[in-house]
Coordinates of C-alpha atoms in Angstrom, one line a residue:
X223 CA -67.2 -52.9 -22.2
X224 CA -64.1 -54.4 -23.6
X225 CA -61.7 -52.1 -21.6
X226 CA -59.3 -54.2 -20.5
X227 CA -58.0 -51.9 -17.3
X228 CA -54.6 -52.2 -14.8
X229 CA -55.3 -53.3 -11.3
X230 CA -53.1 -53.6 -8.4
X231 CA -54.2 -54.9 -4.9
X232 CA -54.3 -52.5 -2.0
X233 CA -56.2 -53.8 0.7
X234 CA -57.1 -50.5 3.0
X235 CA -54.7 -50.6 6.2
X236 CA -58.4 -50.9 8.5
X237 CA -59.0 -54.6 7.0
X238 CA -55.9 -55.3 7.8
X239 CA -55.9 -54.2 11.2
X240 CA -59.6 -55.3 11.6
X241 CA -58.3 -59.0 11.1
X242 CA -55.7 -58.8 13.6
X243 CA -58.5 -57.5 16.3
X244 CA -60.5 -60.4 15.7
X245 CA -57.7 -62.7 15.6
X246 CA -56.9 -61.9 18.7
X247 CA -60.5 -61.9 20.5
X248 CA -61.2 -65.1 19.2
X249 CA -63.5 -67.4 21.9
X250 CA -62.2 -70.7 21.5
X251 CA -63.6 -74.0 21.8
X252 CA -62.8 -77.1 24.3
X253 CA -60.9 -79.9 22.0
X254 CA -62.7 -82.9 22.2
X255 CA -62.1 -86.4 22.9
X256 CA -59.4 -87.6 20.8
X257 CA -56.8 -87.7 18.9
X258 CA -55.4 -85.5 15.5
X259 CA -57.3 -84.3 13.1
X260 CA -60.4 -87.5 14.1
X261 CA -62.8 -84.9 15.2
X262 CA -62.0 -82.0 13.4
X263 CA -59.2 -79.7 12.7
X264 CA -56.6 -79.7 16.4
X265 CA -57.6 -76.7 18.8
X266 CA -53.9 -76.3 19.6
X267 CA -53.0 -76.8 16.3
X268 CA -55.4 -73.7 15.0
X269 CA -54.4 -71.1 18.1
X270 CA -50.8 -71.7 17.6
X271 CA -51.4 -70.9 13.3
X272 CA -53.9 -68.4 14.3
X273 CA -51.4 -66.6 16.2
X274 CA -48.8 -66.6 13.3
X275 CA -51.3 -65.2 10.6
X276 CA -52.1 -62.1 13.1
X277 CA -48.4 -61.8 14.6
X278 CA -46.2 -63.0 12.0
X279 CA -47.7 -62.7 8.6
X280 CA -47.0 -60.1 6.6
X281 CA -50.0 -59.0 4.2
X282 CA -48.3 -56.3 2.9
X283 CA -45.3 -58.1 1.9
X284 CA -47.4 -60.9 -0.1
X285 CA -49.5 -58.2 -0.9
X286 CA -46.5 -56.7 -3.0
X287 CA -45.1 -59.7 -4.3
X288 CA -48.7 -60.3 -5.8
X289 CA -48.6 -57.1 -7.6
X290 CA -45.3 -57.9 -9.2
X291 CA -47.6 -59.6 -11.5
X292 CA -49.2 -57.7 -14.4
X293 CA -53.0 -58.3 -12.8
X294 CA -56.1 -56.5 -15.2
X295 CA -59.6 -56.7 -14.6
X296 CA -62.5 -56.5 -18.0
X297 CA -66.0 -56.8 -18.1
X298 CA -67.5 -60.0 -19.9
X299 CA -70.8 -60.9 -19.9
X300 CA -71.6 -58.2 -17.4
X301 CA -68.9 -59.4 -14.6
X302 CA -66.1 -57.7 -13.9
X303 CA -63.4 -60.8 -14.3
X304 CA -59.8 -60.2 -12.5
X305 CA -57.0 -61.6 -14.3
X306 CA -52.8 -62.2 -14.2
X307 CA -51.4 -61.8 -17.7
X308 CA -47.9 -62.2 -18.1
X309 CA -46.0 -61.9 -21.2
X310 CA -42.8 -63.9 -21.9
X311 CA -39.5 -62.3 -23.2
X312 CA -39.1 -65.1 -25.1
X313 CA -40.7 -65.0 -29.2
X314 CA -42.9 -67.3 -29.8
X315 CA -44.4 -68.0 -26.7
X316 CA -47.1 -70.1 -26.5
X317 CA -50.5 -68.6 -24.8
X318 CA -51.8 -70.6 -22.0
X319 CA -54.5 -70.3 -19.8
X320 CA -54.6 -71.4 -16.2
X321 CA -57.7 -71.7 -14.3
X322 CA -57.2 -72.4 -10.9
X323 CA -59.7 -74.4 -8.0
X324 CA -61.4 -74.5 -5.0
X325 CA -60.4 -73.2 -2.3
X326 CA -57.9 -71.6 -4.1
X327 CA -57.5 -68.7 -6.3
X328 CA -54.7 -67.0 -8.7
X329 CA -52.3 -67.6 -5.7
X330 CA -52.3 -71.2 -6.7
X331 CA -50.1 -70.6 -9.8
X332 CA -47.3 -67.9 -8.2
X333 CA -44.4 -70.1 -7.9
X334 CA -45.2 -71.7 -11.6
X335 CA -45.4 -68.6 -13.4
X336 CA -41.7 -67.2 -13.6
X337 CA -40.3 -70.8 -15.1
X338 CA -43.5 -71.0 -17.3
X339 CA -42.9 -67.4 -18.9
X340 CA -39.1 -67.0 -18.5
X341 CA -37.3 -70.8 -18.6
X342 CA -33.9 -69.5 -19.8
X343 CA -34.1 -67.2 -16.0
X344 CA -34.8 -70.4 -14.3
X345 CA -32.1 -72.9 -15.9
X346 CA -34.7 -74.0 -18.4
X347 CA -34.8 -74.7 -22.7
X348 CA -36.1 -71.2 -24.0
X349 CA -37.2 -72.8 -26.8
X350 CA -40.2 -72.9 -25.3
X351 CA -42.0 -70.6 -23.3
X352 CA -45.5 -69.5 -22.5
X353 CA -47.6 -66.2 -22.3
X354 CA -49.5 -67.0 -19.2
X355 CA -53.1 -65.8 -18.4
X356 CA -54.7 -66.8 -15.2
X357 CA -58.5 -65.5 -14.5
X358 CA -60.0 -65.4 -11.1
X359 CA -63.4 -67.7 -11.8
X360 CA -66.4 -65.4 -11.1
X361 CA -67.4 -64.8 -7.4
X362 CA -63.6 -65.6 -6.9
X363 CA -60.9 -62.7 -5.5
X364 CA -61.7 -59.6 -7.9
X365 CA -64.0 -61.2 -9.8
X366 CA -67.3 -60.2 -9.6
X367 CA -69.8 -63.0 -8.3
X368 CA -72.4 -64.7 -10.6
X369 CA -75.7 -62.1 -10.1
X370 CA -78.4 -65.2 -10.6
X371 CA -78.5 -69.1 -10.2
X372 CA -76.9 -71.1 -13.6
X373 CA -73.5 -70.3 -14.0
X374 CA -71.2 -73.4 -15.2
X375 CA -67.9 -74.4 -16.0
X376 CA -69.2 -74.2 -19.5
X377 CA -70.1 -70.0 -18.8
X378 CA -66.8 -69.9 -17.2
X379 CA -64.9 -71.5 -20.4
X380 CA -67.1 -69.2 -22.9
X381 CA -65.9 -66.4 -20.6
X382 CA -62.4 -67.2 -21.2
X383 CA -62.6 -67.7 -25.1
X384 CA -63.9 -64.0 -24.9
X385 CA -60.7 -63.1 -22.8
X386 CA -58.4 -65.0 -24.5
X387 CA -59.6 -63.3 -27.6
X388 CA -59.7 -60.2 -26.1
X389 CA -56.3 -60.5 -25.3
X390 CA -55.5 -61.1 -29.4
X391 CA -54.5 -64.3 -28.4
X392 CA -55.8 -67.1 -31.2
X393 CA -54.1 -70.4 -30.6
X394 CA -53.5 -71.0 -26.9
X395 CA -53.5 -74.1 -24.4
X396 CA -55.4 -74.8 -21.1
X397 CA -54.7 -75.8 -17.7
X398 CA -56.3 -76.3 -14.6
X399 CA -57.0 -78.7 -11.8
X400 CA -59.7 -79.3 -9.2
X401 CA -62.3 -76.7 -10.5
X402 CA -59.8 -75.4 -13.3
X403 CA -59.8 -79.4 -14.3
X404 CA -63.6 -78.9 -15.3
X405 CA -63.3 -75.2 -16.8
X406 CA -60.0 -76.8 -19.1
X407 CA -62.1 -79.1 -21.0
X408 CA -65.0 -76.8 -21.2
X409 CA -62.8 -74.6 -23.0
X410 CA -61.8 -77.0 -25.5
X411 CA -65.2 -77.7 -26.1
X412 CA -66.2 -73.5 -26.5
X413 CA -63.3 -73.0 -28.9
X414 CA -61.7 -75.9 -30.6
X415 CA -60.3 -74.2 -33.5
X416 CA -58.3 -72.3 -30.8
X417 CA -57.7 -74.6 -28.6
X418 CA -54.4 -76.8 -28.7
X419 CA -54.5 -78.9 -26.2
X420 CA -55.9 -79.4 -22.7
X421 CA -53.8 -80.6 -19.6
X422 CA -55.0 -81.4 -16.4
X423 CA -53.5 -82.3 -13.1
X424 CA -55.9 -85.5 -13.0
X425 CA -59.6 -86.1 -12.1
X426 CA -60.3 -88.2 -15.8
X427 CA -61.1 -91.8 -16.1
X428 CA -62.6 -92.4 -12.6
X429 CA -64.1 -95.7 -12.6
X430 CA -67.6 -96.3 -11.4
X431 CA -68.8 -99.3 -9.7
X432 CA -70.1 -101.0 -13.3
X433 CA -66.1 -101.1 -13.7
X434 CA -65.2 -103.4 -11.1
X435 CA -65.7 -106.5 -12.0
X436 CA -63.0 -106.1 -14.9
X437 CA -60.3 -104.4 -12.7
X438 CA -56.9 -106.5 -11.9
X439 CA -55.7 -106.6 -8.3
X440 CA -53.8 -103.2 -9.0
X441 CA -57.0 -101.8 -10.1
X442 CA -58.6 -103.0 -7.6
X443 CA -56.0 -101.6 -4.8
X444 CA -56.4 -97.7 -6.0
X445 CA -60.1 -97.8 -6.7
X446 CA -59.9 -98.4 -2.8
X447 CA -57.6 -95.9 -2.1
X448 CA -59.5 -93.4 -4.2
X449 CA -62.7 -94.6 -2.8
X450 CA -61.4 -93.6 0.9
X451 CA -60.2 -90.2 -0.4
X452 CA -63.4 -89.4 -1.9
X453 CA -65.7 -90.6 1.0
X454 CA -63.5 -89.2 3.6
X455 CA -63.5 -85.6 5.4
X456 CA -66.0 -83.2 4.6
X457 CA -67.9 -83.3 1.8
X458 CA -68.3 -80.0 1.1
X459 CA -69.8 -80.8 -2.2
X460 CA -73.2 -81.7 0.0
X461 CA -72.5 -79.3 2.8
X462 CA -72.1 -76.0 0.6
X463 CA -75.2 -77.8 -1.7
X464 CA -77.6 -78.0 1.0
X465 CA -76.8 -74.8 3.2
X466 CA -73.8 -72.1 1.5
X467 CA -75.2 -68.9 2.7
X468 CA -75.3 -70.4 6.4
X469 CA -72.4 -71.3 6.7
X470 CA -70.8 -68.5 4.4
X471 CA -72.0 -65.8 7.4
X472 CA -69.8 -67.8 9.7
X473 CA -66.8 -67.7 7.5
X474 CA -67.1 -64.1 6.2
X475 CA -67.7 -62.8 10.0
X476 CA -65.1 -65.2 12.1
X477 CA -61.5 -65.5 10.7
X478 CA -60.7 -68.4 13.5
X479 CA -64.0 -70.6 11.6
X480 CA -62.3 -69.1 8.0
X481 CA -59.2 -71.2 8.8
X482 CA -60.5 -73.7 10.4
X483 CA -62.6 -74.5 7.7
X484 CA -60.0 -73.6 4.6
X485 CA -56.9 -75.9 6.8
X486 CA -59.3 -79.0 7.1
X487 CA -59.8 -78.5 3.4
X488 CA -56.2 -77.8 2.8
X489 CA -55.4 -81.3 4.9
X490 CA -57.6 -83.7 3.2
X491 CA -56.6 -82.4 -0.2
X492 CA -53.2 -83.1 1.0
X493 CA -54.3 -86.9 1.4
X494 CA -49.9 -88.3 1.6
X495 CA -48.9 -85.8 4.2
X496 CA -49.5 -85.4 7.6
X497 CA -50.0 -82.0 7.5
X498 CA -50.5 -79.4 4.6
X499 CA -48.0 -77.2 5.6
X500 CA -45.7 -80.2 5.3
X501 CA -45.8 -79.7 1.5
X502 CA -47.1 -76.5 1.0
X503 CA -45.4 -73.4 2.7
X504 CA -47.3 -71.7 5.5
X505 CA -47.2 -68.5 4.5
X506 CA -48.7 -69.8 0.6
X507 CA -51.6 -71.1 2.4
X508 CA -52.6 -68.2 4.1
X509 CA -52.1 -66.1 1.3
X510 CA -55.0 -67.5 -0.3
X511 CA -57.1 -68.2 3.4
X512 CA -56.4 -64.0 3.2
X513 CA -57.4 -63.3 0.0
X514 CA -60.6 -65.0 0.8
X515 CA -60.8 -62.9 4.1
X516 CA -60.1 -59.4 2.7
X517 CA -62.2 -60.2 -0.8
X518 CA -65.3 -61.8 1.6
X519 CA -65.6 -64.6 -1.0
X520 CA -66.1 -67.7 1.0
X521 CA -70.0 -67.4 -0.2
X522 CA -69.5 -66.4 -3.6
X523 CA -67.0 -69.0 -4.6
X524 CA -69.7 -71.7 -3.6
X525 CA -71.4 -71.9 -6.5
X526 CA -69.7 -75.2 -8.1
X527 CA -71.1 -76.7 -5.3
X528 CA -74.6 -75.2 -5.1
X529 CA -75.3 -74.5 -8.8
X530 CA -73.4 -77.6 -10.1
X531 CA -70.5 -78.5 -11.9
X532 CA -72.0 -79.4 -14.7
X533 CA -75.2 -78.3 -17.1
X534 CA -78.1 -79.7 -15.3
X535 CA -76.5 -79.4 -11.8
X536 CA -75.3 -81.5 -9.6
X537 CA -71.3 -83.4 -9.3
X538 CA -70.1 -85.3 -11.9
X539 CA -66.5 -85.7 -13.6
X540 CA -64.9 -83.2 -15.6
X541 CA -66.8 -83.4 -19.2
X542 CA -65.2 -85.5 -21.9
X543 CA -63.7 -84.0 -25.0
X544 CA -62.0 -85.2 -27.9
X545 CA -61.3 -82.5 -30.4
X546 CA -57.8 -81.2 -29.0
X547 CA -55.3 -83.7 -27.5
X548 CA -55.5 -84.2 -23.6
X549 CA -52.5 -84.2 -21.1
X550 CA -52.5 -85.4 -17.7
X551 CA -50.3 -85.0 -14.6
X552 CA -51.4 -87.9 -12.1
X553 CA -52.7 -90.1 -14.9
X554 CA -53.2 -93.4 -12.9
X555 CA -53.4 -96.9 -13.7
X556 CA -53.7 -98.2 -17.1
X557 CA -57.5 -98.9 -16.3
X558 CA -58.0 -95.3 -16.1
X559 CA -56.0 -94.5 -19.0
X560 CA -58.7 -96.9 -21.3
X561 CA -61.2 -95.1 -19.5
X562 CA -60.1 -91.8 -19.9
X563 CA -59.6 -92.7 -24.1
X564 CA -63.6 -93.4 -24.4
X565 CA -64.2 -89.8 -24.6
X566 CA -60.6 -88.2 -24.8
X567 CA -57.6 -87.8 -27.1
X568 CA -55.2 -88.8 -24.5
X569 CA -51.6 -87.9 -25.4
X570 CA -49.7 -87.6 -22.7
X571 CA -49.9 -89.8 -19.4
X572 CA -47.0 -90.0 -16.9
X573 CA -46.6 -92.4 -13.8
X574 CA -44.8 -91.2 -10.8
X575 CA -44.9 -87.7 -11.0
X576 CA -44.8 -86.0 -7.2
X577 CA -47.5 -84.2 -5.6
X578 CA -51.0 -84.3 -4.0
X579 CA -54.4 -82.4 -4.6
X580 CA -52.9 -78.9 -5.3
X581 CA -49.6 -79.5 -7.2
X582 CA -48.6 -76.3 -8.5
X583 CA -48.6 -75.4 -5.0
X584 CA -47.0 -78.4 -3.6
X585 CA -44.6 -79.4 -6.8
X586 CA -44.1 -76.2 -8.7
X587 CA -40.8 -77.6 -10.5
X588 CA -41.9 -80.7 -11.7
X589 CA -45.9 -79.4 -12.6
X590 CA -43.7 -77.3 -15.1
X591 CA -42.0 -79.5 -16.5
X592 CA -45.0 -81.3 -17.3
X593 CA -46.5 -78.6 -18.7
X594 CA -43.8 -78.3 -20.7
X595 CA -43.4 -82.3 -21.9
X596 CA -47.0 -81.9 -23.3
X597 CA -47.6 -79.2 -24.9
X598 CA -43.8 -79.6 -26.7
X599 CA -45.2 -82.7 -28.4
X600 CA -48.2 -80.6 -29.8
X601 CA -45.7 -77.3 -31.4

């Protein structure tokens, strides 16, 4: 049960070709009244991206560039878990776990891993360098789904202690953002003594509405801008809370209501830009919408919304933890810096770094580099 076995990706030729047929027999709706993305995802918008994925992109050739990765699957706690592990050439190389979120999978790291295991390849100081291990969070890609209600970001993080130990591996950091941004801490919190530090892209000292009356007029100015973010688009928290396995037959039968629904997603977590593919590359996008396709994981992922972030269920931010020092990408204003110091050891908080929801996707240069500032203060 602790096999840790090879595994490469080879999606049989008749999914492929399956996708492609439905593509193109797709019965498409009438737009409605109005104007952009008010009512929905674009009709014209979708056919013309819909076309691309079954004309123009190449599977196969992603396909292969996904299995340049070293890519393992083990069995912990009775789930198959699917995993990227690769080694740097560099000695000393510190271990470092990436877990990435929702809607996304392993893909989300691709264009981060090279300078993250090999700097001196990619113009960067050797001197430090990183082993990188990126699991696929059960019910995710080729991870086997959770078989009962319960699992956790806390059962995810005590599955990746296992790994990481597994993999001989005892002093290692964490990453993640979105879901991985809940796992992280988790992890920190499952193994301390192996633990050296946690960084997240951001989602730490929220405010709440008992914080307001104390906030300056800065504060005051992104709590509204974070309040339209979170209260705008779909809440798929609620919607894949009250009703995942409905909706899930849609997405796992109809490619066309797959990227409609992944593309909205894609375009409110890409909140500055007018469109996703603005800041994230086309053909990176549906790489993952595939994956979801040819895996048939739109129900299985669900769970953080249906079984809860959190012990006890329901959404809440990412657990606090003090016992390892905390990084943060998109840190915020000093108010959420205090905020974030109630229940953290915060040691690293930058202003102005680039990006939106998904920045190893959108930013992959400079989320390495500040990978790289934090965890060099804590060698």
């Amino acid at each position: 049960m602790t096999t840790v076995r090879p595994f490469r990706i080879d999606i049989p030729q008749a999914d492929i070709d399956d996708l492609r047929d439905r593509l193109s027999r797709a019965r498409w709706t009438a737009p409605l009244p109005g104007a952009g993305w008010e009512r929905g995802i674009p009709v014209a918008y979708l056919r013309e991206l819909a076309q691309y994925w079954a004309n123009e992109f190449d599977w196969r050739a992603k396909e292969a560039a996904l299995n340049a990765f070293p890519q393992f699957i083990t069995e912990i706690d009775g789930l198959d878990v699917h995993f990227v592990h690769v080694r740097s050439p560099e000695a000393d190389a510190v271990p470092l776990l990436l877990t990435h979120g929702w809607p996304n999978s392993f893909v989300e790291f691709t264009r981060t891993i090279g300078p993250l295991t090999d700097p001196r390849a990619h113009g960067l100081d050797p001197a430090l360098a990183f082993d990188v291990v990126i699991p696929s969070v059960p019910g995710f890609a080729f991870s086997a789904p959770p078989r009962e209600p319960g699992m956790t970001t806390a059962r995810v993080a005590a599955m990746w202690a296992t790994l990481m130990d597994r993999l001989g591996y005892d002093r290692y950091g964490a990453q993640g953002g979105d879901l991985g941004a809940y796992v992280a801490p988790e992890l920190a919190l499952a193994a301390p003594e192996h633990v050296i530090g946690v960084h997240l892209d951001g989602g730490i000292g929220m405010p709440t509405e008992d914080d307001v009356p104390a906030m300056s007029a800065e504060d005051r100015a992104q709590w509204a801008q974070m309040q339209q973010w979170m209260t705008g688009g779909v809440d798929h928290h609620a919607l894949l809370r009250a009703a995942p396995q409905t909706f899930a037959l849609g997405w796992n039968d109809s490619p066309i209501a797959l990227l409609a629904w992944m593309m909205q997603k894609f375009q409110e977590f890409a909140y500055t830009a007018d469109r996703a593919e603005d800041v994230i590359d086309r053909d990176h996008l549906l790489t993952d919408i595939a994956l979801y396709w040819f895996t048939q994981t739109t129900g299985t992922s669900s769970w953080p919304m249906y079984d809860g972030l959190r012990d006890g269920g329901g959404f809440g931010w990412p657990t606090d933890q003090n016992l390892v020092p905390t990084g943060v990408y998109g840190g915020g204003s000093p108010l959420m810096r205090t905020l974030a110091e109630r229940g953290n050891k915060i040691t690293h908080w930058p202003s102005g770094n680039p990006g939106n929801h998904f920045v190893a996707m959108e930013e992959p240069a400079a989320h390495v580099a500040d990978i790289r500032a934090f965890f060099a203060e804590l060698r």
